[in-house]
PDB file of C-alpha atoms in Angstrom:
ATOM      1  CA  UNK A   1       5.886 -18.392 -14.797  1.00  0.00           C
ATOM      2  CA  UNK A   2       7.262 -21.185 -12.906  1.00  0.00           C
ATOM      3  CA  UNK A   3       3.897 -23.322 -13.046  1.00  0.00           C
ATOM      4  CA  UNK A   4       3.326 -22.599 -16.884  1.00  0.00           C
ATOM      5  CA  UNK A   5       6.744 -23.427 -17.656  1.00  0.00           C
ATOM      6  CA  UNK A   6       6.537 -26.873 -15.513  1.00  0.00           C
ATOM      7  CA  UNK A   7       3.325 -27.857 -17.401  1.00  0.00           C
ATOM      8  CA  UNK A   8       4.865 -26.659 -20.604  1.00  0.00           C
ATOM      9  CA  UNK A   9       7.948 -29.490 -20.296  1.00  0.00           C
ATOM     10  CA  UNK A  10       5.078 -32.312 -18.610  1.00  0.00           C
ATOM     11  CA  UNK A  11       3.116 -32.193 -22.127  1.00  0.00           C
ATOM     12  CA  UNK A  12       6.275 -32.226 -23.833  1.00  0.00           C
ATOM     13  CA  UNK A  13       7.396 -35.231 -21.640  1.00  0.00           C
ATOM     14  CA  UNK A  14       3.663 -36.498 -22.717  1.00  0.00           C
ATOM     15  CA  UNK A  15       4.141 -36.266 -25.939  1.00  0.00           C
ATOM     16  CA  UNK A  16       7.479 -37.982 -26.174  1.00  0.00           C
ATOM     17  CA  UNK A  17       6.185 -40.625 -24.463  1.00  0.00           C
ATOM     18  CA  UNK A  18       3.104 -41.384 -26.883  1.00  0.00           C
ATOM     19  CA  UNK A  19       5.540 -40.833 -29.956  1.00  0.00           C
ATOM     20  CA  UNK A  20       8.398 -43.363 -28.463  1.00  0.00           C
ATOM     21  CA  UNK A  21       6.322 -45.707 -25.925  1.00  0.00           C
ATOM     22  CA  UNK A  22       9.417 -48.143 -25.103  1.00  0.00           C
ATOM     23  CA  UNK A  23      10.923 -47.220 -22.070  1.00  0.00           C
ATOM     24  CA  UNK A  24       8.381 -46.500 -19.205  1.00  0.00           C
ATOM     25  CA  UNK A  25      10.185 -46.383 -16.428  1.00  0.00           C
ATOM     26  CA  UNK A  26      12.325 -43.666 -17.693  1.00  0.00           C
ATOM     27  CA  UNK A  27       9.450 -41.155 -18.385  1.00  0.00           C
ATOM     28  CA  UNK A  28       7.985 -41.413 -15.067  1.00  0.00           C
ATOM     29  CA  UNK A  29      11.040 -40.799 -13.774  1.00  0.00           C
ATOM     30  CA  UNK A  30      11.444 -37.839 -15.742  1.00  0.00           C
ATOM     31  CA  UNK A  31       7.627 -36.737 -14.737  1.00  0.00           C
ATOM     32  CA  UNK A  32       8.084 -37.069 -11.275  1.00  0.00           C
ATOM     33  CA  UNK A  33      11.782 -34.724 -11.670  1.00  0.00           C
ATOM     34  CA  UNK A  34      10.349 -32.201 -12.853  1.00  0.00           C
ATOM     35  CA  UNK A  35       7.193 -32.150 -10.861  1.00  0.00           C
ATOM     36  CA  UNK A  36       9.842 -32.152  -7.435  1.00  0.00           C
ATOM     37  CA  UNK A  37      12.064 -29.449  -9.352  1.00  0.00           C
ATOM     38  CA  UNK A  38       8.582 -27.483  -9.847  1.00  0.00           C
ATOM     39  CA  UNK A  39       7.271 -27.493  -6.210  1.00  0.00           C
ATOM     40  CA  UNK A  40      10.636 -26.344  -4.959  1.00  0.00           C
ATOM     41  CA  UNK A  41      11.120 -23.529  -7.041  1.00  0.00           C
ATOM     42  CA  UNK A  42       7.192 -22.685  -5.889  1.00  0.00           C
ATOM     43  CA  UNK A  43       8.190 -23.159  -2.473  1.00  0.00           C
ATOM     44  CA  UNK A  44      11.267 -21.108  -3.041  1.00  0.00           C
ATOM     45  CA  UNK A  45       9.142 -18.018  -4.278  1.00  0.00           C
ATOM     46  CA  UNK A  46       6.450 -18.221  -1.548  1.00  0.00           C
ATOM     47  CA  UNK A  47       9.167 -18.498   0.980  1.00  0.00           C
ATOM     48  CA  UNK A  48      10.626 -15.394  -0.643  1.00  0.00           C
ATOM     49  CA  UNK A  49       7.129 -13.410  -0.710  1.00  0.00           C
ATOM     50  CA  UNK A  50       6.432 -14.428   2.802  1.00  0.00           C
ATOM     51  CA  UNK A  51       9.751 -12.725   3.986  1.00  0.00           C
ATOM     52  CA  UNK A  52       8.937  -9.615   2.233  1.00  0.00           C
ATOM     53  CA  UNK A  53       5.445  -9.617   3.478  1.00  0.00           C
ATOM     54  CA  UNK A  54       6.987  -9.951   7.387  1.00  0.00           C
ATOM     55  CA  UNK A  55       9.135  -6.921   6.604  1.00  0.00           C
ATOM     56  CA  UNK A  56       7.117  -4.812   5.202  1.00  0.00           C
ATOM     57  CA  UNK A  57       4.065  -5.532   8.522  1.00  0.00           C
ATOM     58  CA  UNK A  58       7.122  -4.674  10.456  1.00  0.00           C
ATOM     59  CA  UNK A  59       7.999  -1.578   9.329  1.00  0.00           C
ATOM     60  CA  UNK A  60       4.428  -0.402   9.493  1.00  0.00           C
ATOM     61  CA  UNK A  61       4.472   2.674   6.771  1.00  0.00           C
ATOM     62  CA  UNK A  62       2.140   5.081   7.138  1.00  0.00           C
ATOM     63  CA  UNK A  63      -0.362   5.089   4.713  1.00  0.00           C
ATOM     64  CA  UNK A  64       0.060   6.935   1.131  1.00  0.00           C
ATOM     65  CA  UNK A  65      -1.261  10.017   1.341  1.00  0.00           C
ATOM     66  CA  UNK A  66       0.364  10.818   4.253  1.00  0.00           C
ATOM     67  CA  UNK A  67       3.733  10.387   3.166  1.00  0.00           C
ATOM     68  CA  UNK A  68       2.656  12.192   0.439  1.00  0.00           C
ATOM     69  CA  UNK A  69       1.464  15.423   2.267  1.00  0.00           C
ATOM     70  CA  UNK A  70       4.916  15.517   4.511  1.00  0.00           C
ATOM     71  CA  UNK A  71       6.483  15.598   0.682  1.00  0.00           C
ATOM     72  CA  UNK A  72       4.669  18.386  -0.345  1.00  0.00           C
ATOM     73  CA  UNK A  73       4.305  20.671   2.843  1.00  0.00           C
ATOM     74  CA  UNK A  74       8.313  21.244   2.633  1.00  0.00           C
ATOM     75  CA  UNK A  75       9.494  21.942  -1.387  1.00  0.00           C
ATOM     76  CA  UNK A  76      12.682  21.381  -1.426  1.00  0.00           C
ATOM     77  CA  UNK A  77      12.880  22.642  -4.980  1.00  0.00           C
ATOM     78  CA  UNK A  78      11.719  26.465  -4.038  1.00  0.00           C
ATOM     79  CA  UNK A  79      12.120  28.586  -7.162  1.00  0.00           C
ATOM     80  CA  UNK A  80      13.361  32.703  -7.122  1.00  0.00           C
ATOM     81  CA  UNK A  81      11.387  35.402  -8.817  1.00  0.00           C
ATOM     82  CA  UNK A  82      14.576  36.178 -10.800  1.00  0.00           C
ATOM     83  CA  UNK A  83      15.005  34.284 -13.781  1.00  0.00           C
ATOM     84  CA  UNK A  84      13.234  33.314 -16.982  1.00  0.00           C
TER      85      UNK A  84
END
């Protein structure tokens, strides 16, 4: 999301630029901003994922189906013969 919606505002930048060619310096300037703004907010996100990654090694679940199983062998929802 964060990459498409940096290259999204680059062409637009690209496109202004080729429409209104006058000042130079100002686009590149502009180009460069958002390609900073773009690899921080990536950074951000891996930084984020990495984190959650560390945790979750850490807490070393047990696989699926075994939580599963320890779910099932004790119903806590154990229904009487008397009703409908």
């Amino acid at each position: 999301m964060i990459q498409s919606s940096g290259n999204t505002v680059l062409l637009l930048i690209l496109c202004m630029q080729h429409s209104f060619p006058e000042p130079g310096r100002l686009y590149l300037d502009l180009i460069l901003a958002i390609l900073a703004l773009e690899l921080i907010c990536s950074l951000i996100c891996l930084l984020i994922y990495t984190v959650k990654i560390r945790r979750f090694n850490k807490a070393k679940p047990e696989p699926d189906i075994l939580e599963e199983e320890k779910i099932y062998a004790y119903p806590s929802n154990i229904t009487s013969e008397t009703g409908f």
